[in-house]
Tab-separated table of C-alpha atoms and ligand atoms in Angstrom:
chain	number	residue	atom	x	y	z
A	1	MET	CA	-10.493	3.428	19.724
A	2	ASN	CA	-12.363	1.866	22.669
A	3	GLU	CA	-8.794	1.231	24.919
A	4	ALA	CA	-10.520	-1.961	26.176
A	5	TYR	CA	-8.996	-3.434	22.673
A	6	GLU	CA	-5.503	-1.976	22.794
A	7	PRO	CA	-4.415	-5.537	23.348
A	8	LEU	CA	-5.464	-6.510	20.056
A	9	PHE	CA	-2.861	-4.008	18.790
A	10	GLN	CA	0.195	-4.653	20.696
A	11	SER	CA	3.153	-5.752	18.270
A	12	ILE	CA	4.936	-8.727	18.901
A	13	THR	CA	7.951	-10.152	17.703
A	14	LEU	CA	8.551	-13.700	16.586
A	15	ARG	CA	11.346	-16.108	17.543
A	16	SER	CA	12.686	-15.719	13.800
A	17	GLY	CA	12.773	-11.716	14.486
A	18	VAL	CA	9.913	-10.857	12.437
A	19	GLU	CA	7.972	-8.158	13.772
A	20	LEU	CA	3.764	-8.265	13.437
A	21	LYS	CA	2.300	-4.787	14.174
A	22	ASN	CA	-0.615	-6.564	15.550
A	23	ARG	CA	-2.080	-9.532	16.842
A	24	ILE	CA	-4.806	-10.067	14.040
A	25	VAL	CA	-3.588	-12.691	11.499
A	26	MET	CA	-5.969	-13.050	8.209
A	27	ALA	CA	-6.839	-16.840	8.218
A	28	PRO	CA	-5.455	-18.957	5.149
A	29	MET	CA	-8.583	-19.361	2.906
A	30	THR	CA	-8.436	-21.145	-0.363
A	31	ASN	CA	-10.319	-19.027	-3.194
A	32	PHE	CA	-10.666	-21.348	-6.133
A	33	SER	CA	-9.284	-18.395	-8.277
A	34	SER	CA	-5.999	-18.567	-9.374
A	35	ASN	CA	-5.454	-19.390	-13.606
A	36	PRO	CA	-5.559	-22.915	-14.398
A	37	GLU	CA	-1.948	-22.684	-15.187
A	38	GLY	CA	-1.161	-21.922	-11.173
A	39	THR	CA	-0.398	-18.628	-11.312
A	40	VAL	CA	-2.182	-15.937	-9.080
A	41	SER	CA	-4.989	-14.406	-10.828
A	42	ASP	CA	-5.768	-10.755	-10.902
A	43	ASP	CA	-8.958	-10.937	-9.343
A	44	GLU	CA	-7.252	-12.966	-6.538
A	45	VAL	CA	-4.309	-10.281	-6.271
A	46	ALA	CA	-7.001	-7.652	-5.656
A	47	TYR	CA	-8.925	-9.750	-3.192
A	48	TYR	CA	-5.511	-10.040	-1.252
A	49	ALA	CA	-5.071	-6.551	-1.261
A	50	ARG	CA	-8.119	-5.144	0.131
A	51	ARG	CA	-8.021	-7.510	3.083
A	52	SER	CA	-4.224	-6.766	3.676
A	53	GLY	CA	-4.448	-3.098	5.233
A	54	GLY	CA	-5.350	-3.450	8.460
A	55	VAL	CA	-4.114	-6.998	9.892
A	56	GLY	CA	-0.518	-7.354	11.151
A	57	THR	CA	0.009	-10.796	9.070
A	58	VAL	CA	-1.667	-12.515	5.987
A	59	ILE	CA	-1.541	-16.312	5.675
A	60	THR	CA	-2.389	-17.316	1.888
A	61	ALA	CA	-4.537	-19.913	0.492
A	62	CYS	CA	-2.404	-23.281	0.371
A	63	THR	CA	-0.132	-23.604	-2.517
A	64	TYR	CA	0.720	-27.059	-3.601
A	65	VAL	CA	4.440	-28.323	-3.301
A	66	THR	CA	4.059	-30.910	-5.841
A	67	GLU	CA	2.330	-31.126	-9.343
A	68	ASN	CA	0.179	-33.953	-7.634
A	69	GLY	CA	-0.483	-32.309	-4.585
A	70	LYS	CA	-3.019	-29.689	-6.515
A	71	GLY	CA	-6.012	-29.943	-3.983
A	72	PHE	CA	-8.388	-27.485	-5.726
A	73	HIS	CA	-9.222	-26.260	-8.948
A	74	GLY	CA	-8.357	-22.670	-9.139
A	75	GLU	CA	-5.161	-23.453	-6.742
A	76	PHE	CA	-2.111	-21.386	-7.409
A	77	ALA	CA	0.954	-23.421	-7.436
A	78	ALA	CA	4.738	-23.434	-5.953
A	79	TYR	CA	6.144	-26.555	-7.349
A	80	ASP	CA	8.337	-25.077	-9.956
A	81	ASP	CA	10.753	-22.028	-9.993
A	82	ALA	CA	8.675	-20.832	-13.168
A	83	PHE	CA	6.165	-19.965	-10.416
A	84	ILE	CA	7.859	-17.339	-8.613
A	85	PRO	CA	7.033	-14.514	-10.279
A	86	SER	CA	3.181	-15.084	-9.778
A	87	LEU	CA	4.108	-15.850	-6.247
A	88	ARG	CA	6.111	-12.754	-5.738
A	89	ARG	CA	2.918	-10.932	-7.282
A	90	LEU	CA	0.922	-11.890	-4.310
A	91	ALA	CA	3.514	-10.987	-1.547
A	92	ALA	CA	3.840	-7.434	-2.752
A	93	ALA	CA	-0.103	-6.814	-3.276
A	94	ILE	CA	0.090	-8.095	0.831
A	95	GLN	CA	3.285	-6.382	1.534
A	96	GLU	CA	2.471	-3.329	0.016
A	97	ARG	CA	-0.763	-2.457	2.023
A	98	GLY	CA	1.309	-3.348	5.093
A	99	ALA	CA	0.641	-6.858	6.152
A	100	LYS	CA	3.241	-9.669	6.480
A	101	ALA	CA	2.780	-12.064	4.088
A	102	VAL	CA	3.125	-15.890	4.727
A	103	LEU	CA	2.498	-18.585	2.091
A	104	GLN	CA	0.639	-21.725	3.506
A	105	ILE	CA	2.487	-24.617	1.874
A	106	PHE	CA	0.470	-27.485	1.057
A	107	HIS	CA	0.266	-31.339	-0.502
A	108	GLY	CA	-3.463	-32.532	-0.591
A	109	GLY	CA	-2.681	-36.211	-0.585
A	110	ARG	CA	-5.792	-38.526	-0.934
A	111	SER	CA	-8.045	-35.485	-1.045
A	112	CYS	CA	-6.881	-34.162	-4.156
A	113	PRO	CA	-9.435	-34.520	-7.202
A	114	LYS	CA	-8.247	-37.368	-9.541
A	115	GLU	CA	-8.861	-34.792	-12.563
A	116	LEU	CA	-6.230	-32.309	-10.809
A	117	VAL	CA	-3.615	-34.794	-10.531
A	118	PRO	CA	-1.400	-35.997	-13.476
A	119	ASN	CA	-2.095	-39.594	-14.695
A	120	GLY	CA	-4.904	-39.277	-12.064
A	121	ASP	CA	-2.368	-41.018	-9.864
A	122	VAL	CA	-3.449	-39.816	-6.135
A	123	VAL	CA	-1.456	-40.449	-3.387
A	124	SER	CA	-1.161	-40.737	0.133
A	125	ALA	CA	0.281	-42.486	3.170
A	126	SER	CA	-1.472	-45.732	2.469
A	127	SER	CA	-3.943	-46.935	0.210
A	128	ILE	CA	-6.696	-46.092	2.351
A	129	PRO	CA	-9.714	-44.051	0.982
A	130	ASP	CA	-11.202	-41.245	3.412
A	131	GLU	CA	-14.534	-42.028	4.512
A	132	ALA	CA	-16.728	-40.207	2.000
A	133	GLU	CA	-18.653	-41.599	-0.462
A	134	GLY	CA	-16.870	-42.301	-3.827
A	135	ALA	CA	-13.692	-40.991	-2.163
A	136	VAL	CA	-10.913	-42.230	-4.624
A	137	VAL	CA	-8.507	-44.966	-3.214
A	138	PRO	CA	-4.875	-43.355	-3.170
A	139	ARG	CA	-1.727	-44.939	-3.974
A	140	ALA	CA	0.613	-45.545	-1.053
A	141	LEU	CA	3.699	-43.355	-1.620
A	142	GLU	CA	6.709	-45.551	-1.997
A	143	GLU	CA	9.566	-44.321	0.797
A	144	ALA	CA	11.906	-42.704	-1.681
A	145	GLU	CA	8.556	-40.853	-3.105
A	146	VAL	CA	7.758	-39.268	0.476
A	147	TRP	CA	11.478	-38.106	1.001
A	148	ASP	CA	11.083	-36.224	-2.319
A	149	ILE	CA	7.793	-34.677	-0.888
A	150	VAL	CA	9.413	-33.520	2.067
A	151	ARG	CA	12.169	-31.932	-0.138
A	152	ALA	CA	9.721	-30.122	-2.249
A	153	PHE	CA	8.181	-28.591	0.641
A	154	GLY	CA	11.711	-27.336	1.349
A	155	ASP	CA	12.209	-26.336	-2.487
A	156	ALA	CA	8.637	-24.583	-2.408
A	157	THR	CA	10.059	-22.532	0.599
A	158	ARG	CA	12.951	-21.392	-0.928
A	159	ARG	CA	10.597	-19.896	-3.707
A	160	ALA	CA	8.752	-18.227	-1.102
A	161	ILE	CA	12.132	-16.555	0.009
A	162	GLU	CA	12.646	-16.058	-3.527
A	163	ALA	CA	9.697	-14.520	-3.821
A	164	GLY	CA	9.749	-11.970	-0.967
A	165	TYR	CA	7.395	-13.568	1.288
A	166	ASP	CA	7.590	-13.047	5.474
A	167	GLY	CA	7.359	-16.792	6.109
A	168	VAL	CA	5.526	-20.009	5.333
A	169	GLU	CA	2.969	-21.974	6.875
A	170	ILE	CA	3.057	-26.026	6.850
A	171	HIS	CA	0.077	-27.011	6.306
A	172	GLY	CA	-0.538	-30.106	8.428
A	173	ALA	CA	-4.283	-29.365	9.124
A	174	ASN	CA	-7.819	-30.429	7.666
A	175	GLY	CA	-7.087	-33.652	6.759
A	176	TYR	CA	-4.366	-33.059	3.954
A	177	LEU	CA	-1.166	-35.136	3.573
A	178	ILE	CA	0.741	-34.088	6.320
A	179	GLN	CA	-2.175	-35.020	8.353
A	180	GLN	CA	-2.921	-38.280	6.472
A	181	PHE	CA	0.629	-39.114	7.779
A	182	PHE	CA	-0.187	-38.300	11.332
A	183	SER	CA	-3.652	-40.464	11.324
A	184	PRO	CA	-3.934	-43.724	12.076
A	185	HIS	CA	-6.871	-43.654	9.873
A	186	SER	CA	-4.903	-42.934	6.601
A	187	ASN	CA	-1.362	-44.027	7.572
A	188	ARG	CA	-1.288	-47.949	8.105
A	189	ARG	CA	2.606	-48.090	7.110
A	190	THR	CA	4.874	-50.448	8.789
A	191	ASP	CA	7.958	-48.646	7.624
A	192	ALA	CA	9.942	-45.636	8.876
A	193	PHE	CA	6.867	-43.451	8.389
A	194	GLY	CA	4.073	-45.394	10.224
A	195	GLY	CA	3.153	-48.058	12.765
A	196	SER	CA	3.326	-46.000	15.917
A	197	LEU	CA	2.372	-42.558	17.147
A	198	GLU	CA	6.140	-41.744	17.337
A	199	LYS	CA	6.391	-42.852	13.695
A	200	ARG	CA	3.335	-40.958	12.401
A	201	MET	CA	5.299	-38.276	13.141
A	202	THR	CA	8.248	-38.852	11.262
A	203	PHE	CA	6.838	-37.190	8.097
A	204	PRO	CA	5.438	-34.237	9.489
A	205	LEU	CA	8.880	-33.599	11.489
A	206	ALA	CA	10.609	-34.222	8.549
A	207	VAL	CA	9.015	-31.371	6.548
A	208	VAL	CA	9.952	-29.016	9.522
A	209	ASP	CA	13.411	-29.504	9.643
A	210	GLU	CA	13.407	-29.699	5.933
A	211	VAL	CA	11.559	-25.969	5.822
A	212	GLN	CA	14.002	-25.178	8.538
A	213	ARG	CA	17.195	-25.996	7.031
A	214	VAL	CA	15.989	-24.653	3.791
A	215	VAL	CA	15.457	-21.326	6.082
A	216	ARG	CA	18.693	-21.188	7.308
A	217	GLU	CA	20.518	-21.616	4.190
A	218	HIS	CA	18.692	-19.094	1.707
A	219	ALA	CA	16.685	-16.554	4.111
A	220	LYS	CA	18.862	-13.554	4.172
A	221	GLY	CA	16.912	-12.140	6.852
A	222	PRO	CA	14.302	-13.241	9.693
A	223	PHE	CA	11.614	-15.745	7.889
A	224	ILE	CA	8.593	-17.130	9.903
A	225	VAL	CA	8.141	-20.725	9.811
A	226	GLY	CA	4.438	-21.700	11.258
A	227	TYR	CA	2.830	-24.860	11.430
A	228	ARG	CA	-1.186	-25.614	11.310
A	229	PHE	CA	-2.700	-29.039	12.388
A	230	SER	CA	-6.239	-30.298	13.479
A	231	PRO	CA	-6.595	-31.558	17.017
A	232	GLU	CA	-8.866	-34.391	16.227
A	233	GLU	CA	-10.383	-36.742	13.572
A	234	PRO	CA	-14.095	-38.222	13.939
A	235	THR	CA	-12.865	-41.551	12.665
A	236	SER	CA	-12.205	-44.636	14.492
A	237	PRO	CA	-9.114	-44.898	14.226
A	238	GLY	CA	-8.054	-41.387	13.954
A	239	ILE	CA	-6.346	-38.762	15.744
A	240	THR	CA	-7.215	-38.255	18.977
A	241	MET	CA	-6.691	-35.478	21.491
A	242	ASP	CA	-4.196	-37.338	23.127
A	243	ASP	CA	-1.750	-37.777	20.037
A	244	THR	CA	-2.429	-34.208	19.154
A	245	LEU	CA	-0.801	-32.828	22.586
A	246	SER	CA	2.120	-35.726	21.895
A	247	LEU	CA	2.749	-33.768	18.381
A	248	VAL	CA	2.358	-30.716	19.989
A	249	ASP	CA	4.896	-31.232	22.701
A	250	ALA	CA	7.366	-32.256	19.391
A	251	LEU	CA	6.813	-29.494	17.739
A	252	ALA	CA	7.105	-26.935	20.362
A	253	THR	CA	10.873	-28.278	20.486
A	254	LYS	CA	11.315	-27.027	17.233
A	255	GLN	CA	11.953	-23.816	17.548
A	256	LEU	CA	8.877	-22.913	15.484
A	257	ASP	CA	7.237	-19.383	15.271
A	258	TYR	CA	3.707	-20.232	15.915
A	259	LEU	CA	1.607	-23.057	16.018
A	260	HIS	CA	-1.674	-22.897	14.535
A	261	VAL	CA	-4.884	-24.819	15.406
A	262	SER	CA	-7.255	-25.361	12.759
A	263	LEU	CA	-10.802	-24.748	14.230
A	264	MET	CA	-14.276	-24.061	13.009
A	265	ASP	CA	-14.980	-22.473	16.441
A	266	PHE	CA	-12.467	-20.929	18.874
A	267	SER	CA	-13.915	-22.777	21.835
A	268	SER	CA	-14.733	-26.081	20.848
A	269	MET	CA	-14.447	-29.088	23.093
A	270	PRO	CA	-12.601	-32.472	23.081
A	271	ARG	CA	-14.318	-35.341	21.717
A	272	SER	CA	-11.686	-37.697	23.482
A	273	GLY	CA	-8.971	-37.490	25.753
A	274	GLU	CA	-8.293	-37.472	29.569
A	275	ASP	CA	-9.566	-34.258	30.321
A	276	THR	CA	-12.997	-33.375	28.087
A	277	SER	CA	-14.153	-30.804	30.532
A	278	VAL	CA	-11.826	-28.183	29.164
A	279	SER	CA	-11.522	-26.577	25.365
A	280	ARG	CA	-9.249	-28.057	22.654
A	281	LEU	CA	-7.233	-24.825	22.674
A	282	THR	CA	-6.711	-24.692	26.218
A	283	LEU	CA	-5.482	-28.163	26.430
A	284	ILE	CA	-2.870	-27.304	23.722
A	285	GLN	CA	-1.645	-24.065	25.307
A	286	ASN	CA	-1.386	-25.795	28.238
A	287	GLN	CA	0.535	-28.828	26.681
A	288	VAL	CA	2.590	-25.782	24.783
A	289	GLY	CA	3.382	-24.268	27.856
A	290	GLY	CA	4.886	-21.024	26.583
A	291	ARG	CA	7.238	-22.489	24.563
A	292	VAL	CA	5.592	-21.293	21.087
A	293	PRO	CA	3.284	-18.688	20.427
A	294	VAL	CA	-0.672	-20.272	19.292
A	295	ILE	CA	-2.995	-18.792	16.850
A	296	GLY	CA	-6.403	-19.414	17.853
A	297	VAL	CA	-9.010	-19.194	15.412
A	298	GLY	CA	-12.491	-20.279	14.891
A	299	ASN	CA	-15.789	-18.343	14.328
A	300	ILE	CA	-14.267	-14.781	15.676
A	301	HIS	CA	-16.653	-11.911	14.713
A	302	THR	CA	-16.341	-8.918	16.796
A	303	PRO	CA	-13.645	-7.115	18.439
A	304	THR	CA	-15.043	-8.375	22.091
A	305	GLU	CA	-15.101	-11.961	21.095
A	306	ALA	CA	-11.336	-11.618	19.847
A	307	LEU	CA	-10.358	-9.870	23.097
A	308	LYS	CA	-12.140	-12.674	25.117
A	309	ALA	CA	-10.238	-15.464	22.851
A	310	MET	CA	-7.049	-13.526	23.610
A	311	GLN	CA	-7.553	-13.563	27.691
A	312	THR	CA	-7.711	-17.335	27.261
A	313	GLY	CA	-3.650	-16.743	26.689
A	314	VAL	CA	-3.623	-17.353	23.033
A	315	PRO	CA	-1.476	-14.390	21.927
A	316	LEU	CA	-2.695	-14.452	18.163
A	317	ILE	CA	-5.783	-14.489	16.978
A	318	ALA	CA	-6.847	-15.446	13.040
A	319	LEU	CA	-10.117	-14.464	11.191
A	320	GLY	CA	-11.137	-16.371	7.987
A	321	ARG	CA	-14.770	-15.779	7.531
A	322	GLU	CA	-15.017	-12.524	8.989
A	323	LEU	CA	-12.589	-11.110	6.591
A	324	ILE	CA	-14.456	-11.825	3.418
A	325	MET	CA	-17.463	-10.333	5.218
A	326	GLU	CA	-15.577	-7.316	6.613
A	327	PRO	CA	-12.472	-6.335	4.834
A	328	ASP	CA	-12.147	-2.929	7.148
A	329	TRP	CA	-12.370	-5.114	10.444
A	330	VAL	CA	-9.042	-3.903	11.834
A	331	GLU	CA	-9.273	-0.296	10.442
A	332	LYS	CA	-12.720	-0.241	11.961
A	333	VAL	CA	-12.219	-1.298	15.518
A	334	GLU	CA	-8.823	0.925	15.551
A	335	GLN	CA	-11.014	3.699	14.350
A	336	GLY	CA	-13.844	3.116	17.321
A	337	ARG	CA	-16.276	1.944	14.391
A	338	GLU	CA	-16.764	-1.155	15.878
A	339	SER	CA	-20.672	-0.997	15.455
A	340	GLU	CA	-19.960	-0.760	11.921
A	341	ILE	CA	-18.663	-3.942	11.526
A	342	ALA	CA	-20.530	-6.551	8.902
A	343	ILE	CA	-21.286	-10.001	10.693
A	344	THR	CA	-23.575	-10.955	7.422
A	345	LEU	CA	-22.813	-11.123	3.509
A	346	PRO	CA	-25.305	-9.650	1.941
A	347	LYS	CA	-26.008	-11.517	-1.655
A	348	ASP	CA	-25.006	-8.665	-3.525
A	349	ALA	CA	-22.531	-7.512	-2.046
A	350	ARG	CA	-19.327	-9.469	-4.210
A	351	GLN	CA	-18.200	-6.653	-6.135
A	352	ARG	CA	-18.418	-4.086	-3.260
A	353	LEU	CA	-16.602	-6.604	-0.926
A	354	VAL	CA	-13.955	-7.667	-3.613
A	355	VAL	CA	-14.382	-10.939	-3.767
A	356	PRO	CA	-13.237	-13.417	-6.868
A	357	ASP	CA	-16.138	-15.009	-8.529
A	358	PRO	CA	-15.468	-18.552	-7.946
A	359	LEU	CA	-15.476	-18.200	-4.434
A	360	TRP	CA	-18.479	-16.367	-4.130
A	361	GLN	CA	-19.866	-19.091	-6.056
A	362	ALA	CA	-18.532	-21.754	-3.340
A	363	ILE	CA	-20.010	-19.735	-0.483
A	364	MET	CA	-23.407	-19.326	-2.119
A	365	ASN	CA	-23.436	-22.781	-2.897
A	366	ALA	CA	-22.732	-24.156	0.814
A	367	PRO	CA	-25.731	-23.405	2.767
A	368	GLY	CA	-24.832	-22.318	6.517
A	369	TRP	CA	-21.288	-22.019	6.005
A	370	PHE	CA	-21.680	-18.126	5.625
A	371	PRO	CA	-24.288	-16.125	7.063
A	372	VAL	CA	-25.902	-14.735	4.028
A	373	VAL	CA	-28.780	-12.574	3.773
B	1	FMN	C1	-13.215	-19.875	1.805
B	1	FMN	C2	-12.645	-20.748	3.010
B	1	FMN	C3	-11.368	-21.545	2.357
B	1	FMN	C4	-10.284	-22.076	3.192
B	1	FMN	N1	-9.151	-22.655	2.808
B	1	FMN	C5	-8.399	-23.110	3.773
B	1	FMN	C6	-6.765	-23.451	3.280
B	1	FMN	O1	-6.768	-23.162	2.399
B	1	FMN	N2	-6.104	-23.576	4.483
B	1	FMN	C7	-6.320	-23.521	5.775
B	1	FMN	O2	-5.465	-24.223	6.882
B	1	FMN	N3	-7.457	-23.371	6.353
B	1	FMN	C8	-8.467	-22.917	5.252
B	1	FMN	N4	-9.946	-22.677	5.601
B	1	FMN	C9	-9.979	-22.919	7.148
B	1	FMN	C10	-9.817	-21.402	7.804
B	1	FMN	O3	-8.544	-21.050	7.923
B	1	FMN	C11	-10.964	-21.264	9.221
B	1	FMN	O4	-9.554	-22.279	9.827
B	1	FMN	C12	-11.901	-21.358	9.404
B	1	FMN	O5	-12.645	-20.981	8.312
B	1	FMN	C13	-12.410	-21.133	10.827
B	1	FMN	O6	-12.293	-19.552	11.226
B	1	FMN	P1	-13.847	-18.898	10.724
B	1	FMN	O7	-14.763	-19.046	11.473
B	1	FMN	O8	-12.486	-17.179	10.819
B	1	FMN	O9	-13.897	-18.526	9.288
B	1	FMN	C14	-10.926	-22.057	4.963
B	1	FMN	C15	-11.973	-21.723	4.976
B	1	FMN	C16	-12.712	-20.633	3.996
B	1	FMN	C17	-14.122	-20.200	4.916
């Protein structure tokens, strides 16, 4: 291995005591390929196994914690104990290849397609649709229902523990229910869950508290709890960089194992806020001040780029699209074969790369998403 890349291969022990063997994380990626009733499919298991040999940690695609939280066709479920064997199969496939398995837990809120939700009853913080054309107008959750969903995040965590995962990641990013509660665009509530910046944090922080309570009660050994968030929204009103720095500050006091910033580009700059001259990630890192490790992500393809990203002070680097294109990324760097790393996606490589067909079709039908050749 080129010695310069050694920092990527240092192990790190998280606050919970879980040791990750290196700094490369597979980013959570939905693959639209689970069975219709919500169990993981053979193709999906094969896809994860193929990518779990080198990375220290795999964060799974998101899984829905209540029946009305299903955000995607072909998403696997965690809303009932009946799904524990299915969840266990996925954890085992990842761990057998040497990576830690982290289950991303989620509720889609107003972003759920109507046809995936029982009785088409799409819910959110408030009755505000997103700004996409034809977006469903959701029903505002009653206060008791909000607490039911908080508990459902805890129940899904208990199932993850029983299924043998090394941890969970709370999906507070990408515009789904947790973010809908934090956003002044989608949250117009005037009860305990909305009305001020602090109150908009009530739901996200309650989910964290409940997940951690369940871990204390049920985990027999160290168990990771991470939190993912998106730093800014394009809408007005919408989450601003300053809002996010306040959330980050609150999360940094929560004894989490990591914070994970969801970005399409690692070095993207803030749209808003007091300082728009440094990257979003740097602002977040400065706010965290070393209190909790941060995972950086976004458009990182080569080990040189990963190293440069780590040199900004971020201890963990997630790769998403790159690991779809190059399942042996870590192994190739380790073996000094970095020049062989694929950074494009040949149209005819689906089977060779062990990518389930629904994910492949989604990629091929979204021009510009992946560098398809
Ligand atoms: C196919 C695909 C599915 C994704 N699904 C999820 C998801 O389930 N949860 C999530 O937090 N992010 C999801 N993302 C976002 C990625 O985790 C990541 O933040 C983004 O792709 C940028 O990283 P990259 O440039 O390394 O791909 C998805 C991305 C892709 C490409």
